[in-house]
């Protein structure tokens, strides 16, 4: 082959590759350097006696491992330094962060595309981490119209007029079916210990919590300084205050009544003042007491979050509460990260992570 | 810029891209066109009465969705036509196919790299699909030395000398912790119906089952002709035979006693003769009756599988039973796909899929 032909061949090959790469970018493939799953933490119980292999259905001398968490992780090509570690809320699992009810991408994919490594957790006694140290009975209690309302899709059977949730039946069914039960009692200490051990394993990272995950989230950040930031979507219970600074309970017409904070030693509280924290709430939350119980439930949560952030900041910390409608992001339910406008919600988080230098 | 310079620039850019692509191949990134999760199937129960939003903690008039399966799927770039749909066994979840106990890649990643789309299922009443229509109590029964032995890691506390399982404590702990309980009774019909609906949704595919998943596997293939092949790793119970052709129960010193087949109408059985089927068993299974109960338990399974395949083939079907040690693949446990030699085990499957034209 002469030189000229070689050059032409090379150019042709290269053009072909250009096209391939351009198509890949257009089609927006995920490029995953590594993915996998594992258990972390938990305890082990051993029955008295010694194991007899010829009587192996007898529990004597046998062990039971439980109360670990389960993590599924993905590391994208050219990942940023710190992963996002996602903890679900009550009755939910890592599904919270996966596909939305109408099949769009959730925060798992959205932040992979933005080059964050992601860890999706099932907390101890939930989902793939179901092996619980505590006996539990699970009853199929009909409760979905309650959750529809509690999670602010609307006031059942009506959707809120501006709600960012798809109003077709199939999506609502998917939403109901993403719940998965506790296989043991909710235990903040067990959950916190497991997540802290996860951070020991993976190193510095950003903890993203939803709802009931908020409480274990604060406590994990206190326990482990590898938690370099906390992002909390709609936390409600479990706000921690220094001894002597507990605010009065906030009265609410929500179905769980008044909302109380939790007292902890100042030395523990101070650890939360060393890291940036952001808290997001969605729409259709009352701004003053109302008889409409779902709007009032979350009013008490939002008020408590504001008292809490003020306490953090008074102690020299950096906590921000963002009520999304106040910055023009309207209609969000209790699940802003999977709502119809979740790209916009993710953009807000990206902006905050950048401001705080957490996206290097 | 003159022509010559343009050409040089173009070549330089292209060389750079060549290097990038070569590095990507060397580092073996996964390129994922699409990934997500959803629920399929299940039922819904409605409490009598009408829902009163002001009494929303009362179940009256409320619904409960349960008994669906959960699927997590990934579609690689340039995927082959048919996906692999993976169903776990007893006490397991989709974790079965993810990272191995010692953190190597399981069949999820191995077959993604081989350009198969993968669907990892949690069957109804398990893991992320935990919302069960039937009340259940879950007790933390110490049973792990039983499973160690039953799953043929060895005869507790001894590993089989040739076992393809990592012998460090951390790996064994991960293995124990990947179990997750039933949140309702195991129900073949419920599972089969949900998986059949999955195939209705995704179209033609190859069903890969493990252990207890074998029974629902055969029944799903009977129910839905979109199941184009079945691959079963170490099935035990649930082998289906035409009426009048049921073999005698196989006596066994296994802890579950004798093994029986299940009678079904010939017209149903015949559907299994229309698709290729392969069944794999690992090592340390007795070739004649023995007092060693784990080796004898799986001897009865392997014998039943051979009777079953012979019946399928007598009726014009295409079923193969591969006892891995007989083809030189030694030391496998009940989990060949996650054993130390799982690449070799995967190679066997790839070979079979190619033979049967299932890897187009």
XYZ file of N, CA and C in Angstrom, chain A residues 30-245:
648
model
N -24.383 4.909 29.288
C -23.675 4.960 30.565
C -22.399 4.146 30.414
N -21.290 4.701 30.857
C -20.032 3.956 30.790
C -19.607 3.641 32.220
N -19.681 2.364 32.554
C -19.521 1.923 33.946
C -18.165 1.243 34.098
N -17.347 1.814 34.947
C -16.013 1.266 35.174
C -16.101 0.024 36.051
N -17.048 0.036 36.961
C -17.161 -1.049 37.932
C -18.565 -1.020 38.523
N -19.148 -2.196 38.744
C -20.421 -2.263 39.475
C -20.478 -3.569 40.239
N -21.212 -3.545 41.347
C -21.322 -4.758 42.146
C -22.155 -4.523 43.387
N -22.158 -5.496 44.267
C -22.956 -5.383 45.487
C -22.299 -6.162 46.611
N -22.638 -5.790 47.828
C -22.078 -6.464 49.002
C -22.904 -6.118 50.232
N -22.674 -6.869 51.302
C -23.269 -6.585 52.610
C -22.233 -5.889 53.476
N -22.702 -5.032 54.379
C -21.800 -4.385 55.346
C -22.471 -4.371 56.713
N -21.649 -4.571 57.747
C -22.121 -4.424 59.123
C -22.945 -5.613 59.567
N -23.782 -5.357 60.570
C -24.617 -6.425 61.093
C -23.957 -7.162 62.239
N -24.679 -8.125 62.759
C -24.178 -8.908 63.888
C -24.375 -10.376 63.583
N -23.926 -11.215 64.515
C -24.098 -12.648 64.351
C -24.490 -13.237 65.697
N -25.469 -14.106 65.682
C -25.899 -14.805 66.900
C -25.554 -16.276 66.740
N -25.139 -16.890 67.845
C -24.830 -18.319 67.818
C -25.697 -19.030 68.848
N -26.388 -20.061 68.429
C -27.195 -20.862 69.358
C -26.265 -21.659 70.281
N -26.656 -21.816 71.527
C -25.846 -22.640 72.431
C -25.712 -24.062 71.893
N -24.701 -24.770 72.395
C -24.498 -26.162 71.995
C -23.503 -26.276 70.863
N -23.346 -27.482 70.373
C -22.453 -27.621 69.219
C -23.207 -28.201 68.040
N -22.799 -27.759 66.880
C -23.446 -28.175 65.646
C -23.135 -29.640 65.379
N -24.177 -30.380 65.059
C -24.031 -31.790 64.689
C -24.483 -31.921 63.242
N -23.555 -32.214 62.376
C -23.863 -32.229 60.950
C -24.895 -33.313 60.619
N -25.005 -34.312 61.489
C -26.016 -35.352 61.252
C -27.384 -34.981 61.807
N -27.454 -33.793 62.369
C -28.722 -33.293 62.891
C -28.819 -31.818 62.514
N -28.591 -31.575 61.235
C -28.314 -30.204 60.785
C -29.547 -29.317 60.692
N -30.747 -29.897 60.855
C -31.945 -29.044 60.873
C -32.226 -28.542 62.295
N -31.468 -29.022 63.253
C -31.522 -28.510 64.623
C -30.609 -27.286 64.707
N -31.080 -26.229 65.343
C -30.311 -24.980 65.337
C -29.098 -25.012 66.281
N -29.007 -26.044 67.109
C -27.934 -26.126 68.108
C -26.547 -25.832 67.511
N -25.878 -24.856 68.105
C -24.512 -24.530 67.679
C -24.422 -23.814 66.346
N -25.555 -23.493 65.760
C -25.514 -22.829 64.443
C -25.543 -21.303 64.600
N -25.141 -20.634 63.543
C -25.086 -19.165 63.560
C -26.185 -18.566 62.689
N -26.439 -17.295 62.962
C -27.361 -16.510 62.148
C -26.755 -15.119 61.987
N -26.422 -14.745 60.768
C -25.931 -13.393 60.475
C -27.100 -12.521 60.030
N -27.226 -11.353 60.612
C -28.301 -10.453 60.199
C -27.960 -9.003 60.505
N -28.906 -8.131 60.217
C -28.834 -6.697 60.540
C -27.735 -5.955 59.780
N -27.203 -6.553 58.717
C -26.303 -5.860 57.801
C -27.126 -5.001 56.851
N -26.452 -4.083 56.149
C -27.103 -3.413 55.027
C -26.634 -4.064 53.741
N -27.336 -3.788 52.667
C -26.970 -4.232 51.321
C -26.689 -2.986 50.492
N -25.612 -3.017 49.729
C -25.288 -1.887 48.842
C -25.070 -2.381 47.419
N -25.696 -1.718 46.471
C -25.384 -1.912 45.047
C -24.689 -0.631 44.584
N -23.517 -0.788 43.967
C -22.759 0.404 43.585
C -22.385 0.373 42.116
N -22.244 1.552 41.564
C -21.751 1.717 40.197
C -20.779 2.885 40.164
N -19.640 2.662 39.526
C -18.614 3.693 39.375
C -18.525 4.025 37.889
N -18.860 5.250 37.512
C -18.779 5.582 36.075
C -17.328 5.843 35.677
N -17.103 5.812 34.400
C -15.799 6.181 33.859
C -15.511 7.634 34.251
N -14.263 7.900 34.645
C -13.853 9.262 35.050
C -14.744 9.823 36.159
N -14.938 9.012 37.184
C -15.823 9.416 38.289
C -15.230 10.604 39.054
N -16.109 11.408 39.587
C -15.681 12.461 40.519
C -15.155 11.792 41.792
N -14.494 12.584 42.621
C -13.824 12.000 43.802
C -14.773 11.339 44.786
N -15.892 12.011 45.066
C -16.748 11.495 46.138
C -18.039 10.893 45.600
N -18.360 9.684 46.073
C -19.618 9.050 45.658
C -20.812 9.656 46.380
N -21.973 9.444 45.807
C -23.245 9.730 46.470
C -23.764 8.416 47.047
N -24.075 8.425 48.328
C -24.584 7.233 49.010
C -26.053 7.491 49.332
N -26.918 6.682 48.749
C -28.353 6.961 48.815
C -29.058 6.054 49.813
N -29.733 6.661 50.793
C -30.510 5.905 51.792
C -31.999 6.228 51.643
N -32.802 5.185 51.463
C -34.247 5.317 51.276
C -34.975 5.692 52.581
N -36.270 5.892 52.463
C -37.113 6.212 53.617
C -37.978 5.040 54.059
N -39.005 5.346 54.860
C -39.874 4.318 55.451
C -40.598 3.525 54.366
N -40.583 2.206 54.524
C -41.338 1.353 53.612
C -40.753 1.272 52.216
N -39.623 1.941 51.996
C -39.020 1.973 50.670
C -37.726 1.155 50.666
N -37.073 1.132 49.514
C -35.820 0.405 49.358
C -34.959 1.208 48.396
N -33.873 0.591 47.919
C -33.023 1.289 46.955
C -33.774 1.597 45.662
N -34.896 0.933 45.444
C -35.767 1.231 44.289
C -36.116 2.718 44.211
N -36.208 3.366 45.362
C -36.482 4.804 45.442
C -35.685 5.623 44.433
N -34.435 5.218 44.215
C -33.493 6.020 43.411
C -33.348 5.489 41.999
N -34.019 4.388 41.689
C -33.914 3.771 40.362
C -34.974 4.387 39.441
N -35.475 3.593 38.502
C -36.484 4.116 37.574
C -37.656 4.729 38.337
N -38.225 5.775 37.759
C -39.413 6.385 38.349
C -40.640 5.520 38.037
N -41.752 5.867 38.647
C -42.978 5.086 38.462
C -43.398 5.028 36.988
N -43.092 6.063 36.244
C -43.446 6.075 34.819
C -42.241 5.734 33.940
N -41.193 5.140 34.532
C -40.106 4.570 33.750
C -39.015 5.531 33.314
N -39.062 6.768 33.798
C -37.945 7.682 33.508
C -36.759 7.348 34.419
N -35.643 8.022 34.184
C -34.464 7.769 35.002
C -34.564 8.473 36.351
N -34.190 7.762 37.385
C -34.115 8.353 38.720
C -32.714 8.877 38.995
N -32.472 9.217 40.265
C -31.181 9.828 40.624
C -30.007 8.869 40.393
N -30.249 7.553 40.451
C -29.164 6.613 40.158
C -28.534 6.942 38.804
N -29.355 6.933 37.765
C -28.836 7.169 36.411
C -28.446 8.625 36.194
N -29.264 9.518 36.708
C -28.997 10.950 36.471
C -27.621 11.322 37.010
N -27.291 10.850 38.212
C -25.993 11.243 38.784
C -24.839 10.378 38.271
N -25.125 9.176 37.796
C -24.090 8.435 37.070
C -23.683 9.218 35.823
N -24.678 9.727 35.114
C -24.393 10.525 33.912
C -23.591 11.781 34.261
N -23.786 12.267 35.487
C -23.047 13.457 35.918
C -21.732 13.051 36.590
N -21.363 11.772 36.395
C -20.035 11.273 36.780
C -19.827 11.125 38.281
N -20.914 10.913 38.991
C -20.786 10.528 40.394
C -20.881 9.002 40.498
N -20.032 8.417 41.333
C -20.263 7.040 41.728
C -21.503 7.032 42.616
N -22.284 5.957 42.517
C -23.494 5.881 43.335
C -23.507 4.571 44.123
N -23.932 4.675 45.352
C -24.171 3.512 46.207
C -25.641 3.562 46.605
N -26.394 2.531 46.251
C -27.810 2.470 46.624
C -27.949 1.453 47.748
N -28.490 1.902 48.867
C -28.570 1.028 50.046
C -29.967 0.459 50.263
N -30.004 -0.791 50.705
C -31.157 -1.305 51.447
C -30.711 -1.339 52.898
N -31.384 -0.583 53.747
C -30.959 -0.542 55.152
C -31.193 -1.910 55.812
N -30.534 -2.169 56.941
C -30.766 -3.429 57.649
C -32.270 -3.675 57.847
N -32.688 -4.945 57.596
C -34.084 -5.363 57.785
C -34.994 -4.855 56.666
N -34.459 -4.731 55.478
C -35.245 -4.240 54.337
C -34.688 -4.837 53.051
N -35.583 -5.290 52.178
C -35.194 -5.695 50.823
C -34.146 -6.789 50.801
N -33.058 -6.546 50.074
C -31.979 -7.549 49.952
C -31.226 -7.733 51.261
N -31.436 -6.827 52.190
C -30.805 -6.931 53.519
C -31.857 -7.371 54.532
N -32.595 -8.390 54.176
C -33.791 -8.759 54.935
C -33.544 -9.609 56.168
N -32.374 -10.186 56.287
C -32.107 -11.116 57.383
C -31.979 -10.311 58.683
N -33.026 -10.340 59.472
C -33.144 -9.502 60.674
C -32.892 -10.321 61.926
N -32.264 -9.707 62.916
C -31.999 -10.398 64.183
C -33.244 -10.464 65.064
N -34.316 -9.798 64.685
C -35.500 -9.701 65.525
C -36.714 -10.297 64.808
N -37.399 -11.191 65.480
C -38.602 -11.808 64.906
C -39.649 -10.754 64.592
N -40.302 -10.902 63.471
C -41.277 -9.903 63.019
C -42.408 -10.571 62.260
N -43.610 -10.069 62.473
C -44.737 -10.510 61.666
C -45.092 -9.406 60.691
N -45.223 -9.808 59.440
C -45.582 -8.842 58.415
C -47.011 -9.108 57.954
N -47.866 -8.084 58.094
C -49.271 -8.210 57.678
C -49.542 -7.332 56.471
N -50.268 -7.855 55.512
C -50.635 -7.019 54.361
C -51.778 -6.065 54.719
N -51.444 -4.951 55.359
C -52.452 -3.966 55.743
C -52.763 -3.017 54.593
N -54.020 -2.919 54.270
C -54.438 -2.005 53.196
C -54.229 -0.565 53.659
N -53.346 0.154 52.996
C -52.937 1.483 53.492
C -52.541 2.446 52.369
N -52.845 2.082 51.131
C -52.244 2.842 50.034
C -52.869 4.213 49.809
N -54.148 4.339 50.148
C -54.779 5.663 50.005
C -54.231 6.618 51.069
N -53.849 6.037 52.205
C -53.126 6.831 53.210
C -51.798 7.334 52.639
N -51.001 6.419 52.054
C -49.691 6.822 51.527
C -49.828 7.830 50.389
N -50.829 7.628 49.522
C -51.093 8.593 48.438
C -51.180 10.001 49.023
N -51.897 10.108 50.128
C -52.160 11.404 50.741
C -50.946 11.871 51.554
N -50.406 10.974 52.367
C -49.241 11.294 53.206
C -48.057 11.747 52.351
N -47.875 11.085 51.212
C -46.739 11.405 50.338
C -47.056 12.569 49.377
N -48.198 13.192 49.594
C -48.568 14.421 48.880
C -48.644 14.287 47.369
N -49.173 13.137 46.914
C -49.584 13.097 45.518
C -50.839 13.959 45.386
N -51.574 14.033 46.468
C -52.789 14.830 46.512
C -53.546 14.482 47.774
N -54.851 14.717 47.730
C -55.710 14.276 48.830
C -56.637 13.251 48.201
N -56.391 11.968 48.535
C -57.020 10.884 47.798
C -58.538 11.078 47.723
N -59.178 10.901 46.574
C -58.626 10.419 45.287
C -58.116 11.528 44.357
N -58.058 12.747 44.856
C -57.671 13.851 43.961
C -56.168 14.126 43.999
N -55.569 14.244 42.838
C -54.184 14.722 42.771
C -54.179 16.227 43.024
N -53.101 16.726 43.620
C -52.947 18.174 43.674
C -52.877 18.688 42.237
N -53.539 19.809 41.964
C -53.606 20.294 40.573
C -52.230 20.457 39.933
N -51.255 20.883 40.701
C -49.931 21.152 40.103
C -48.948 19.997 40.311
N -49.451 18.842 40.735
C -48.523 17.797 41.184
C -47.609 17.293 40.068
N -46.353 17.064 40.407
C -45.354 16.574 39.443
C -45.303 15.048 39.481
N -46.463 14.429 39.548
C -46.536 12.969 39.522
C -47.404 12.568 38.344
N -47.003 11.551 37.576
C -47.798 11.134 36.411
C -49.163 10.617 36.875
N -50.229 11.032 36.193
C -51.572 10.737 36.709
C -52.213 9.502 36.097
N -51.425 8.683 35.371
C -52.005 7.459 34.810
C -51.994 6.360 35.862
N -52.894 5.391 35.686
C -53.048 4.322 36.684
C -51.820 3.428 36.795
N -51.180 3.157 35.654
C -50.020 2.258 35.667
C -48.902 2.838 36.535
N -48.699 4.146 36.444
C -47.640 4.767 37.248
C -47.967 4.687 38.736
N -49.236 4.924 39.053
C -49.620 4.853 40.463
C -49.433 3.434 40.997
N -49.751 2.457 40.164
C -49.560 1.063 40.584
C -48.076 0.777 40.837
N -47.212 1.218 39.936
C -45.774 1.040 40.156
C -45.336 1.709 41.457
N -45.884 2.872 41.704
C -45.535 3.608 42.925
C -45.910 2.797 44.162
N -47.108 2.245 44.171
C -47.528 1.424 45.314
C -46.634 0.191 45.454
N -46.302 -0.415 44.325
C -45.561 -1.683 44.368
C -44.084 -1.506 44.701
N -43.599 -0.259 44.739
C -42.188 -0.086 45.103
C -41.995 -0.106 46.615
N -43.081 -0.136 47.364
C -42.932 -0.296 48.813
C -42.522 -1.741 49.109
N -41.716 -1.924 50.137
C -41.335 -3.272 50.558
C -41.167 -3.230 52.074
N -41.639 -4.267 52.762
C -41.801 -4.117 54.220
C -40.511 -4.270 55.017
N -40.553 -3.808 56.252
C -39.570 -4.138 57.271
C -39.612 -5.628 57.539
N -38.443 -6.249 57.636
C -38.411 -7.634 58.107
C -37.952 -7.689 59.564
N -37.904 -6.529 60.176
C -37.611 -6.384 61.598
C -37.935 -4.948 61.951
N -38.000 -4.635 63.243
C -38.347 -3.261 63.626
C -37.318 -2.251 63.116
N -37.796 -1.065 62.763
C -36.898 0.035 62.390
C -36.020 0.352 63.589
N -34.693 0.358 63.399
C -33.777 0.569 64.523
C -32.660 1.514 64.071
N -32.776 2.770 64.524
C -31.843 3.812 64.092
C -30.401 3.419 64.366
N -30.155 2.822 65.536
C -28.784 2.481 65.934
C -28.203 1.426 64.976
N -28.992 0.395 64.695
C -28.541 -0.677 63.790
C -28.225 -0.107 62.405
N -29.090 0.769 61.935
C -28.917 1.349 60.599
C -27.683 2.252 60.568
N -27.572 3.095 61.585
C -26.452 4.041 61.651
C -25.122 3.301 61.683
N -25.053 2.250 62.482
C -23.791 1.501 62.590
C -23.406 0.860 61.257
N -24.382 0.329 60.567
C -24.078 -0.304 59.280
C -23.611 0.729 58.255
N -24.274 1.879 58.217
C -23.882 2.894 57.217
C -22.510 3.465 57.554
N -22.232 3.625 58.839
C -20.907 4.113 59.230
C -19.826 3.135 58.755
N -20.075 1.848 58.903
C -19.109 0.845 58.425
C -18.967 0.885 56.899
N -20.061 1.201 56.217
C -19.966 1.377 54.762
C -18.981 2.488 54.424
N -19.084 3.630 55.128
C -18.164 4.742 54.858
C -16.731 4.360 55.212
N -16.540 3.577 56.263
C -15.188 3.074 56.562
C -14.639 2.292 55.376
N -15.510 1.568 54.724
C -15.083 0.730 53.600
C -14.803 1.545 52.337
N -15.679 2.509 52.061
C -15.585 3.206 50.763
C -14.844 4.537 50.843
N -14.657 5.064 52.076
C -13.975 6.353 52.228
C -14.930 7.525 52.107
N -14.361 8.710 51.909
C -15.158 9.940 51.903
C -16.309 9.884 50.907
N -17.447 10.398 51.324
C -18.600 10.427 50.427
C -19.685 11.360 50.929
N -20.714 11.472 50.106
C -21.840 12.373 50.379
C -23.068 11.505 50.628
N -23.685 11.692 51.786
C -24.850 10.874 52.151
C -26.124 11.595 51.734
N -26.949 10.916 50.944
C -28.220 11.492 50.481
C -29.347 10.676 51.098
N -30.169 11.314 51.914
C -31.224 10.572 52.605
C -32.601 11.008 52.132
N -33.553 10.112 52.347
C -34.951 10.445 52.069
C -35.777 10.165 53.318
N -36.571 11.165 53.717
C -37.616 10.976 54.717
C -37.084 10.359 56.012
N -37.575 9.188 56.373
C -37.167 8.535 57.618
C -35.664 8.274 57.662
N -35.016 8.237 56.501
C -33.563 8.074 56.459
C -32.822 9.265 57.051
N -33.530 10.394 57.210
C -32.893 11.599 57.737
C -32.258 11.393 59.107
N -32.997 10.779 60.022
C -32.500 10.546 61.386
C -31.198 9.757 61.393
N -31.191 8.545 60.822
C -29.932 7.806 60.728
C -28.854 8.584 59.961
N -29.287 9.423 59.034
C -28.327 10.230 58.272
C -27.526 11.161 59.176
N -28.239 11.946 60.024
C -27.510 12.866 60.925
C -26.581 12.073 61.838
N -27.082 10.956 62.356
C -26.293 10.189 63.328
C -25.084 9.526 62.673
N -25.213 9.142 61.415
C -24.049 8.570 60.712
C -22.985 9.635 60.506
N -23.425 10.836 60.166
C -22.465 11.934 59.959
C -21.756 12.282 61.269
N -22.455 12.155 62.382
C -21.829 12.391 63.691
C -20.817 11.284 63.996
N -21.176 10.068 63.631
C -20.369 8.902 63.979
C -19.119 8.776 63.117
N -19.202 9.253 61.877
C -18.119 8.964 60.942
C -17.767 10.208 60.121
N -16.544 10.716 60.295
C -16.180 11.964 59.609
C -15.853 11.748 58.135
N -16.016 10.514 57.652
C -15.899 10.296 56.198
C -17.176 10.738 55.476
N -18.233 10.989 56.236
C -19.439 11.607 55.644
C -19.117 13.092 55.498
N -18.875 13.521 54.255
C -18.375 14.878 54.026
C -19.481 15.884 53.736
N -20.706 15.405 53.603
C -21.855 16.287 53.393
C -23.112 15.433 53.529
N -24.208 16.085 53.899
C -25.489 15.381 53.938
C -26.506 16.161 53.120
N -27.207 15.441 52.272
C -28.314 15.987 51.486
C -29.557 15.231 51.954
N -30.557 15.941 52.472
C -31.738 15.247 52.998
C -32.984 15.732 52.269
N -33.670 14.776 51.635
C -34.948 15.112 51.009
C -36.072 14.830 51.995
N -36.777 15.886 52.356
C -37.979 15.773 53.197
C -37.784 14.913 54.442
N -36.769 15.222 55.258
C -36.691 14.536 56.551
C -37.857 15.002 57.424
N -38.262 14.155 58.344
C -39.357 14.539 59.240
C -38.929 14.324 60.693
N -38.777 13.077 61.076
C -38.413 12.811 62.468
C -36.889 12.747 62.593
N -36.419 12.717 63.846
C -35.004 12.437 64.088
C -34.078 13.637 64.022
N -34.623 14.869 64.045
C -33.739 16.050 64.087
C -33.084 16.127 65.459
N -31.764 16.237 65.484
C -31.012 16.212 66.741
C -30.578 17.618 67.154
N -30.744 17.927 68.434
C -30.392 19.244 68.990
C -29.478 19.062 70.196
N -28.635 20.064 70.462
C -27.767 19.953 71.647
C -28.613 19.984 72.930
N -28.147 19.299 73.923
C -28.828 19.316 75.234
C -29.084 20.753 75.658
N -30.307 21.009 76.109
C -30.658 22.359 76.556
C -31.148 23.258 75.432
N -31.072 22.807 74.198
C -31.509 23.671 73.081
C -32.668 23.071 72.283
